[in-house]
Short mmCIF file of C-alpha atoms and ligand atoms in Angstrom, two decimals:
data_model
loop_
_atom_site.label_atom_id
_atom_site.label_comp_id
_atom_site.label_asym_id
_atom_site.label_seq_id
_atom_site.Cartn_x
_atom_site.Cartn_y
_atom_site.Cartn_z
CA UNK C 53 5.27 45.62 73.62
CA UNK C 54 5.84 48.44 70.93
CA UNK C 55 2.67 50.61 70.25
CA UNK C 56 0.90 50.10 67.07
CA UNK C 57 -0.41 52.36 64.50
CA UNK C 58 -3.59 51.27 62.22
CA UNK C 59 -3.86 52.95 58.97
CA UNK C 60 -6.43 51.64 56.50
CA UNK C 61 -9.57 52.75 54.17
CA UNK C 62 -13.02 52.93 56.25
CA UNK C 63 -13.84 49.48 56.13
CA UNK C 64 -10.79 47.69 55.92
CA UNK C 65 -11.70 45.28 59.50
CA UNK C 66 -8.80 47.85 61.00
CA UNK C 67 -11.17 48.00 64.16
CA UNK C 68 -11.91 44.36 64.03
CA UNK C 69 -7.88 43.50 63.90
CA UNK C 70 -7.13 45.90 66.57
CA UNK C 71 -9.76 44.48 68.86
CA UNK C 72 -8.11 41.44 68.18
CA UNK C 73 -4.81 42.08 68.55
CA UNK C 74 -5.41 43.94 72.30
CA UNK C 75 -7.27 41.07 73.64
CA UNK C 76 -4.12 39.03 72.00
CA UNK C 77 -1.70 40.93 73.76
CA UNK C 78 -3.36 42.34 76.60
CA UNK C 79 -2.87 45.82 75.64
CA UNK C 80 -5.74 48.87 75.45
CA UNK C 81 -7.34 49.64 72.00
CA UNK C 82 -7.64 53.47 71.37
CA UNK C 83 -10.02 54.12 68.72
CA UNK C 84 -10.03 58.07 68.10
CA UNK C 85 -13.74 56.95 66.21
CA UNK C 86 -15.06 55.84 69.80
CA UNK C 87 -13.50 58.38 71.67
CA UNK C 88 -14.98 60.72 69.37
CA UNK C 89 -18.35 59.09 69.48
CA UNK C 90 -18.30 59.28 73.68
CA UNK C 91 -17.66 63.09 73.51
CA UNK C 92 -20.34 63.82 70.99
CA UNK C 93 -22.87 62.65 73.97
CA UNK C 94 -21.79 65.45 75.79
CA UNK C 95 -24.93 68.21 75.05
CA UNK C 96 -22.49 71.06 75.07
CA UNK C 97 -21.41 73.01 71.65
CA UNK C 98 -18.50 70.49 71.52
CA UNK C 99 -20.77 67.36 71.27
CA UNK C 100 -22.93 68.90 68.75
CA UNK C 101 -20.03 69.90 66.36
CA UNK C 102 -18.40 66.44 66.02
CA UNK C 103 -21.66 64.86 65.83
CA UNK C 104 -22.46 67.20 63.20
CA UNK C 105 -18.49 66.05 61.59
CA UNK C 106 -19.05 62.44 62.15
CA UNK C 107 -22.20 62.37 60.56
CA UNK C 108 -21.15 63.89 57.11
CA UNK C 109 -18.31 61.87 56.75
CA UNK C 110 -15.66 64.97 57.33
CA UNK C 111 -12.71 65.19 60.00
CA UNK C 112 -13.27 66.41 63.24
CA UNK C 113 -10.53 69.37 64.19
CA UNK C 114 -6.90 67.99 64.61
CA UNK C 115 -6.88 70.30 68.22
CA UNK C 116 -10.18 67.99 69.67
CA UNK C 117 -8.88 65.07 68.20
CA UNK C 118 -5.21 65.52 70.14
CA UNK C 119 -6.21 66.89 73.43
CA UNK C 120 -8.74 63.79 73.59
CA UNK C 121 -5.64 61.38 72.97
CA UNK C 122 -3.01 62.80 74.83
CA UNK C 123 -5.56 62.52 77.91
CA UNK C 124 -6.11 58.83 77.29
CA UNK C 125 -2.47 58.16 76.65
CA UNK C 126 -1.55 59.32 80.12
CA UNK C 127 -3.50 57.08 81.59
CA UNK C 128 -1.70 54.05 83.48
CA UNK C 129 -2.94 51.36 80.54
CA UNK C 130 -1.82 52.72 78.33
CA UNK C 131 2.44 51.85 80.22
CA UNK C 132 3.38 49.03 77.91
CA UNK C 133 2.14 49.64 74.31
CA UNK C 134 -1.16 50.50 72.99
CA UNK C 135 -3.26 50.11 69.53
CA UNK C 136 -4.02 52.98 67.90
CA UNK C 137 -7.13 52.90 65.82
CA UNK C 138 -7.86 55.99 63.39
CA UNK C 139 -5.47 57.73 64.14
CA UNK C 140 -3.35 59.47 62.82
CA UNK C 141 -5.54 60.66 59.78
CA UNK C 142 -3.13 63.41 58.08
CA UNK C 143 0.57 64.26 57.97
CA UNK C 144 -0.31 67.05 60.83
CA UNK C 145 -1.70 64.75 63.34
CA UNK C 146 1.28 62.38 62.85
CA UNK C 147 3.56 65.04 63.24
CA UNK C 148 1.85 66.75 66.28
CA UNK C 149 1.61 62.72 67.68
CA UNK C 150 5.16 62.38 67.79
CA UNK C 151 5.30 65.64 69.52
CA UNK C 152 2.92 63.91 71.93
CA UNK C 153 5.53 60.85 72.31
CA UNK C 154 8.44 63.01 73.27
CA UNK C 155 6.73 65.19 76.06
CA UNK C 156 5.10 61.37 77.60
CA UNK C 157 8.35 59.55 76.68
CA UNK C 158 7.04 56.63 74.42
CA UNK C 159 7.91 55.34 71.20
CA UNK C 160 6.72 55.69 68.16
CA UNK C 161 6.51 51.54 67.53
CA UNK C 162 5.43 50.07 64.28
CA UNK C 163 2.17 51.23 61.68
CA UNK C 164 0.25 48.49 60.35
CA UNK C 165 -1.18 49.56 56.33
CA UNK C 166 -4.12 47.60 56.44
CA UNK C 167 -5.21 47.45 52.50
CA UNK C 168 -9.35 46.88 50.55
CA UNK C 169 -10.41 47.77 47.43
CA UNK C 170 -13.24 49.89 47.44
CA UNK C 171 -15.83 48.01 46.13
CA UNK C 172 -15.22 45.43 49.06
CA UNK C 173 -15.23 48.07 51.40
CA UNK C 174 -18.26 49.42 50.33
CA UNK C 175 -19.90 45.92 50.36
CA UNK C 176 -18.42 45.79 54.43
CA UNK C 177 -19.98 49.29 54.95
CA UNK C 178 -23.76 47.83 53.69
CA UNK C 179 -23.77 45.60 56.03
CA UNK C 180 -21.67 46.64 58.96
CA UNK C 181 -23.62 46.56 62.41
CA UNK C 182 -21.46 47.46 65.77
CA UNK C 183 -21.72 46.72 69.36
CA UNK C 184 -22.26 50.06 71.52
CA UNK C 185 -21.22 49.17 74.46
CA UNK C 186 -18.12 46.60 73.96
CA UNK C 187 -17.47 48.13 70.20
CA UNK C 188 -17.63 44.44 68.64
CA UNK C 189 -17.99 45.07 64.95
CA UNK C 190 -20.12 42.41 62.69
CA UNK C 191 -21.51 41.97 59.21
CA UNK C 192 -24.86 41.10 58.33
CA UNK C 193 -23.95 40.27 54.52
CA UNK C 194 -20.75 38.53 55.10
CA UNK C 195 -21.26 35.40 56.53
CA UNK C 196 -18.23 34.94 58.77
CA UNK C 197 -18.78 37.72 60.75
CA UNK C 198 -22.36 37.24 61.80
CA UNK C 199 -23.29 37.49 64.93
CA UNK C 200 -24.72 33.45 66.85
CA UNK C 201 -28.00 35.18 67.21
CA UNK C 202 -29.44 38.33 64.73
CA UNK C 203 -28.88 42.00 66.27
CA UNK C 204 -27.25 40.33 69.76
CA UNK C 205 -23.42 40.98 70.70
CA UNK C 206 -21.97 38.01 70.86
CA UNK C 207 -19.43 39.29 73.63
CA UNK C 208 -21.99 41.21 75.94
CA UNK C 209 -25.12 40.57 74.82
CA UNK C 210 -25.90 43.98 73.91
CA UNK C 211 -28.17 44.86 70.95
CA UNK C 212 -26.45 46.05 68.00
CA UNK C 213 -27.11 49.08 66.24
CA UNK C 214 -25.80 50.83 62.43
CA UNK C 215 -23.55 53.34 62.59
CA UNK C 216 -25.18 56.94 61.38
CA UNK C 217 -22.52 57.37 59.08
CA UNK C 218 -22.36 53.77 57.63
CA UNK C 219 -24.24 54.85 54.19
CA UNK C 220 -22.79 54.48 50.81
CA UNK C 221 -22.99 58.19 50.52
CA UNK C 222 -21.12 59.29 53.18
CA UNK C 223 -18.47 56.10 52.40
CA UNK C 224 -17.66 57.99 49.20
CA UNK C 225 -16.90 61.33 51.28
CA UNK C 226 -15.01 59.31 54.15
CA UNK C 227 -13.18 57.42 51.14
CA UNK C 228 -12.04 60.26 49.33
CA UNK C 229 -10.74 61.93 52.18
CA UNK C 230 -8.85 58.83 52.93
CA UNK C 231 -7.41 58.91 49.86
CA UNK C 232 -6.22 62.68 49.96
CA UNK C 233 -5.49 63.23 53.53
CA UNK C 234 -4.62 59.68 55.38
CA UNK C 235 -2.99 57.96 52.18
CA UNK C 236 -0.17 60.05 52.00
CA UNK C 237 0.83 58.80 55.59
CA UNK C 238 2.07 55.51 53.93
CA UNK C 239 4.83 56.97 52.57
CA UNK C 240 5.48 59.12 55.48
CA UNK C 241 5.76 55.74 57.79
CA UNK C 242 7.50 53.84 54.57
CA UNK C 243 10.15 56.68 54.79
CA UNK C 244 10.38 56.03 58.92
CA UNK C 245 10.95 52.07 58.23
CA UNK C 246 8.41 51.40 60.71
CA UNK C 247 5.91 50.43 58.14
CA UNK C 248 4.11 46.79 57.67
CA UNK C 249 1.64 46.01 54.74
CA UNK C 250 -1.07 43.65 55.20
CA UNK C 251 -3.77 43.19 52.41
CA UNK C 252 -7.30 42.42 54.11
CA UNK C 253 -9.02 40.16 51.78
CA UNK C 254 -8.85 37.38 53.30
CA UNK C 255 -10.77 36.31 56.42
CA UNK C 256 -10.49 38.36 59.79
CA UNK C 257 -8.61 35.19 60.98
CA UNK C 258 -6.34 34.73 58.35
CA UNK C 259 -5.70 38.56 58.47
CA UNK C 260 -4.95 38.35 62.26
CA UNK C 261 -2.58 34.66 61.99
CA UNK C 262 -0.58 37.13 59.22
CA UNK C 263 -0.48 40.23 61.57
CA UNK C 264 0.28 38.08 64.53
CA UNK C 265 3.20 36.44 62.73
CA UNK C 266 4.61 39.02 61.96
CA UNK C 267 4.62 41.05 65.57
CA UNK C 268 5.69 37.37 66.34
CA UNK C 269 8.92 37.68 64.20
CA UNK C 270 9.89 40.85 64.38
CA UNK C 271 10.68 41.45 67.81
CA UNK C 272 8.86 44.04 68.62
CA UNK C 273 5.69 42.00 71.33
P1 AMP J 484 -13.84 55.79 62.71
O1 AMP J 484 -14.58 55.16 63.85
O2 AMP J 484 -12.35 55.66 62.85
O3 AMP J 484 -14.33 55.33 61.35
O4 AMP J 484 -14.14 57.37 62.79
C1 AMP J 484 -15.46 57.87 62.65
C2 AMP J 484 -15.41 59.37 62.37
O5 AMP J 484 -14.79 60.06 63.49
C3 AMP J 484 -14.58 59.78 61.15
O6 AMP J 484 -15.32 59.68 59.93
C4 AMP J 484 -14.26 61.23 61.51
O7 AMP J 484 -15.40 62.07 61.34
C5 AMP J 484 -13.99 61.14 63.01
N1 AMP J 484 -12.57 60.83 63.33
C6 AMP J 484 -12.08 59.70 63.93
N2 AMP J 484 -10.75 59.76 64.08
C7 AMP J 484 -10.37 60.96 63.56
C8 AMP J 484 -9.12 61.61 63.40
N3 AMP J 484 -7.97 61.03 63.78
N4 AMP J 484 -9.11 62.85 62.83
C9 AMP J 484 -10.25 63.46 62.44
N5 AMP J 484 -11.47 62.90 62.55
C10 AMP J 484 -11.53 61.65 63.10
#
């Protein structure tokens, strides 16, 4: 299967759909996000600085960022495609990436543009609770994506916490730097032809059947 490439507003379900889509297809889901959060554990200066960068909303440093990819891209998993989630974030990420693809030999494979208006986003943001240890994402306002029993992972049984940086306040500063550093990679991908567009209004299931067709149909599982 060709790789795939997430790119979508914070909030969009792009996390949910990938999640989706890897236990679909049997492929690993790479979430820069989580890789991110994992190193900011680490007490070292390291930890503390992207802590300090997730928690105001702003991007951690494109170096961090690619060294922690490129070492989870080498690993065996990762052989027969993979699902890229936040990532890339700006043209020089993308750029760098496909430096990335050359020196492992792998493709570039197709981007998914996962679209949300704002105020729906916002609304997902409110009430977004995750699971810590599997990464299952749930809503407490919307009512399809509860979880069977309040604060409880439905997967692992985990307890489910907020994420520090799910506030409307720092959704506006992780939304506008969407919109000036990440947005610009639709054209970039348009100009590639490697670019789908899905609109994610509609139910995580009805998103998914639409994604799913499409990988279905255009030869690329
Ligand atoms: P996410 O889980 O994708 O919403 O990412 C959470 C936070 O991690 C972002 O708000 C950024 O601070 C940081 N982050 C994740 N991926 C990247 C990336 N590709 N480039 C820069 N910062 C990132």
């Amino acid at each position: 299967m060709e790789s795939i490439i997430f790119i979508a507003p914070p909030a969009a379900g792009k996390g949910t759909q990938a999640k989706m889509l890897c236990e679909a297809y049997q492929i690993p889901h790479i979430s820069t996000g989580d890789l991110l959060r994992g190193a900011s554990l680490v007490d070292d200066e390291r930890g503390k600085y992207i802590k300090k960068q997730i928690s105001s909303g702003a991007f951690v440093s494109d170096d961090i960022i690619l060294e922690l990819l490129e070492e989870r891209l080498q690993q065996k998993d990762c052989n027969n495609g993979y699902i890229l989630d936040g990532f890339p974030r700006n043209i020089e990420q993308a750029i760098a990436y496909e430096n990335i693809l050359r020196k492992l030999n792998k493709k570039l494979g197709i981007v998914i543009y996962l679209d949300v208006k704002k105020e729906l986003a916002c609304k997902r943001i409110e009430g977004r609770v995750i699971c810590p240890l599997c990464g299952s994402v749930y809503n407490t306002i919307i009512e399809e994506a509860q979880p069977k029993e309040d604060g409880i992972c439905d997967h692992c049984g985990n307890k489910l916490v907020k994420r520090a940086d799910d506030n409307s306040e720092t959704f506006g500063l992780r939304y506008d730097t969407y919109l000036e550093k990440t947005q610009p990679l639709i054209d970039y991908y348009d100009s590639k032809n490697v670019l789908y567009r899905v609109s994610s209004v509609n139910s995580k299931d009805d998103t998914f059947k639409e994604i799913s067709s499409f990988l279905e149909g255009s030869s690329k599982l």
